[in-house]
mmCIF file of C-alpha atoms in Angstrom:
data_model
loop_
_atom_site.group_PDB
_atom_site.id
_atom_site.type_symbol
_atom_site.label_atom_id
_atom_site.label_comp_id
_atom_site.label_asym_id
_atom_site.label_seq_id
_atom_site.Cartn_x
_atom_site.Cartn_y
_atom_site.Cartn_z
ATOM 1 C CA MET A 1 112.989 131.058 81.246
ATOM 2 C CA ASN A 2 113.208 126.750 81.211
ATOM 3 C CA TRP A 3 110.492 123.764 82.569
ATOM 4 C CA GLN A 4 112.585 124.123 86.456
ATOM 5 C CA THR A 5 112.644 127.997 86.731
ATOM 6 C CA VAL A 6 108.395 127.555 85.768
ATOM 7 C CA ILE A 7 108.722 124.579 88.571
ATOM 8 C CA ALA A 8 110.067 126.116 91.076
ATOM 9 C CA TYR A 9 108.026 129.180 90.998
ATOM 10 C CA LEU A 10 105.235 126.907 91.417
ATOM 11 C CA PHE A 11 106.067 125.636 94.341
ATOM 12 C CA GLY A 12 106.843 129.124 96.136
ATOM 13 C CA LEU A 13 103.850 129.865 94.875
ATOM 14 C CA GLY A 14 102.336 126.813 96.579
ATOM 15 C CA LEU A 15 104.288 127.675 99.401
ATOM 16 C CA ILE A 16 103.060 130.805 99.950
ATOM 17 C CA TYR A 17 100.013 129.072 99.831
ATOM 18 C CA LEU A 18 100.235 127.517 102.481
ATOM 19 C CA PHE A 19 101.653 129.441 104.754
ATOM 20 C CA ILE A 20 98.513 131.943 104.075
ATOM 21 C CA ARG A 21 96.031 128.910 105.109
ATOM 22 C CA ILE A 22 97.884 127.743 107.853
ATOM 23 C CA LEU A 23 98.208 131.427 109.346
ATOM 24 C CA TYR A 24 94.592 132.168 108.592
ATOM 25 C CA TYR A 25 92.404 131.231 110.945
ATOM 26 C CA PRO A 26 94.516 132.203 113.939
ATOM 27 C CA ILE A 27 94.009 135.801 113.014
ATOM 28 C CA LYS A 28 91.153 135.533 112.131
ATOM 29 C CA VAL A 29 89.937 134.030 115.358
ATOM 30 C CA THR A 30 92.511 136.751 117.375
ATOM 31 C CA THR A 31 90.789 139.912 115.193
ATOM 32 C CA LYS A 32 87.297 138.513 116.458
ATOM 33 C CA ILE A 33 88.957 138.302 119.941
ATOM 34 C CA LEU A 34 89.512 141.463 119.896
ATOM 35 C CA LEU A 35 86.861 142.974 118.340
ATOM 36 C CA ASN A 36 84.544 141.240 121.148
ATOM 37 C CA ALA A 37 87.541 142.655 123.635
ATOM 38 C CA VAL A 38 87.579 146.837 122.046
ATOM 39 C CA VAL A 39 82.776 146.850 122.861
ATOM 40 C CA GLY A 40 83.280 144.311 126.190
ATOM 41 C CA ILE A 41 84.531 147.229 127.230
ATOM 42 C CA LEU A 42 83.349 150.314 125.956
ATOM 43 C CA VAL A 43 79.688 148.609 127.424
ATOM 44 C CA LEU A 44 81.647 148.423 130.734
ATOM 45 C CA LEU A 45 82.691 152.266 130.286
ATOM 46 C CA LEU A 46 79.265 153.245 129.175
ATOM 47 C CA ILE A 47 78.045 150.759 131.956
ATOM 48 C CA ASN A 48 80.396 153.440 134.816
ATOM 49 C CA LEU A 49 79.280 156.269 133.854
ATOM 50 C CA VAL A 50 75.126 156.014 133.997
ATOM 51 C CA GLY A 51 76.037 153.324 137.041
ATOM 52 C CA LYS A 52 77.834 156.372 138.837
ATOM 53 C CA PHE A 53 74.370 157.636 139.206
ATOM 54 C CA PHE A 54 73.204 154.347 141.029
ATOM 55 C CA THR A 55 76.504 153.872 142.575
ATOM 56 C CA TYR A 56 77.204 150.235 140.684
ATOM 57 C CA SER A 57 80.381 150.001 138.928
ATOM 58 C CA LEU A 58 82.648 147.363 137.695
ATOM 59 C CA SER A 59 86.030 147.081 137.536
ATOM 60 C CA ILE A 60 87.750 146.890 134.747
ATOM 61 C CA ASN A 61 90.602 144.505 134.970
ATOM 62 C CA PRO A 62 92.367 141.960 132.623
ATOM 63 C CA VAL A 63 89.691 138.828 134.445
ATOM 64 C CA THR A 64 86.797 140.959 133.795
ATOM 65 C CA ALA A 65 89.046 142.222 130.650
ATOM 66 C CA LEU A 66 89.721 138.692 129.262
ATOM 67 C CA VAL A 67 85.727 137.578 130.312
ATOM 68 C CA VAL A 68 84.515 140.350 127.820
ATOM 69 C CA GLY A 69 86.633 139.778 124.766
ATOM 70 C CA PHE A 70 85.955 135.384 124.774
ATOM 71 C CA LEU A 71 82.190 136.254 125.419
ATOM 72 C CA GLY A 72 81.485 139.299 124.537
ATOM 73 C CA ILE A 73 78.409 141.674 125.199
ATOM 74 C CA PRO A 74 76.648 137.975 126.877
ATOM 75 C CA GLY A 75 79.717 138.644 128.688
ATOM 76 C CA VAL A 76 79.389 141.960 130.252
ATOM 77 C CA VAL A 77 75.864 140.427 131.322
ATOM 78 C CA LEU A 78 77.178 137.413 132.967
ATOM 79 C CA LEU A 79 79.749 139.972 135.226
ATOM 80 C CA MET A 80 77.202 142.090 136.222
ATOM 81 C CA LEU A 81 74.937 139.202 137.509
ATOM 82 C CA LEU A 82 78.136 138.291 139.163
ATOM 83 C CA LYS A 83 78.166 141.115 140.563
ATOM 84 C CA PHE A 84 75.050 140.887 142.114
ATOM 85 C CA PHE A 85 74.607 137.827 143.427
ATOM 86 C CA ILE A 86 78.325 137.999 145.213
ATOM 87 C CA SER A 87 77.542 141.501 146.484
#
């Protein structure tokens, strides 16, 4: 193996490293939003399940999913407060 091949491999490894570094942050943020959305939707389902006994429900639609996805549990509390003050 000559030195040009070694330099080509090192250059390729450097490009792969840069590519992974560039994509790491968006994947991390997307994973966090999806995890918050799943936990939030489970909490919304729990609130709707318990709320049946008290005639209280929060709709699950794209807007509430986005709010819960970005804010998590505080988003659920925000939705409950908005429904309380608007209704």
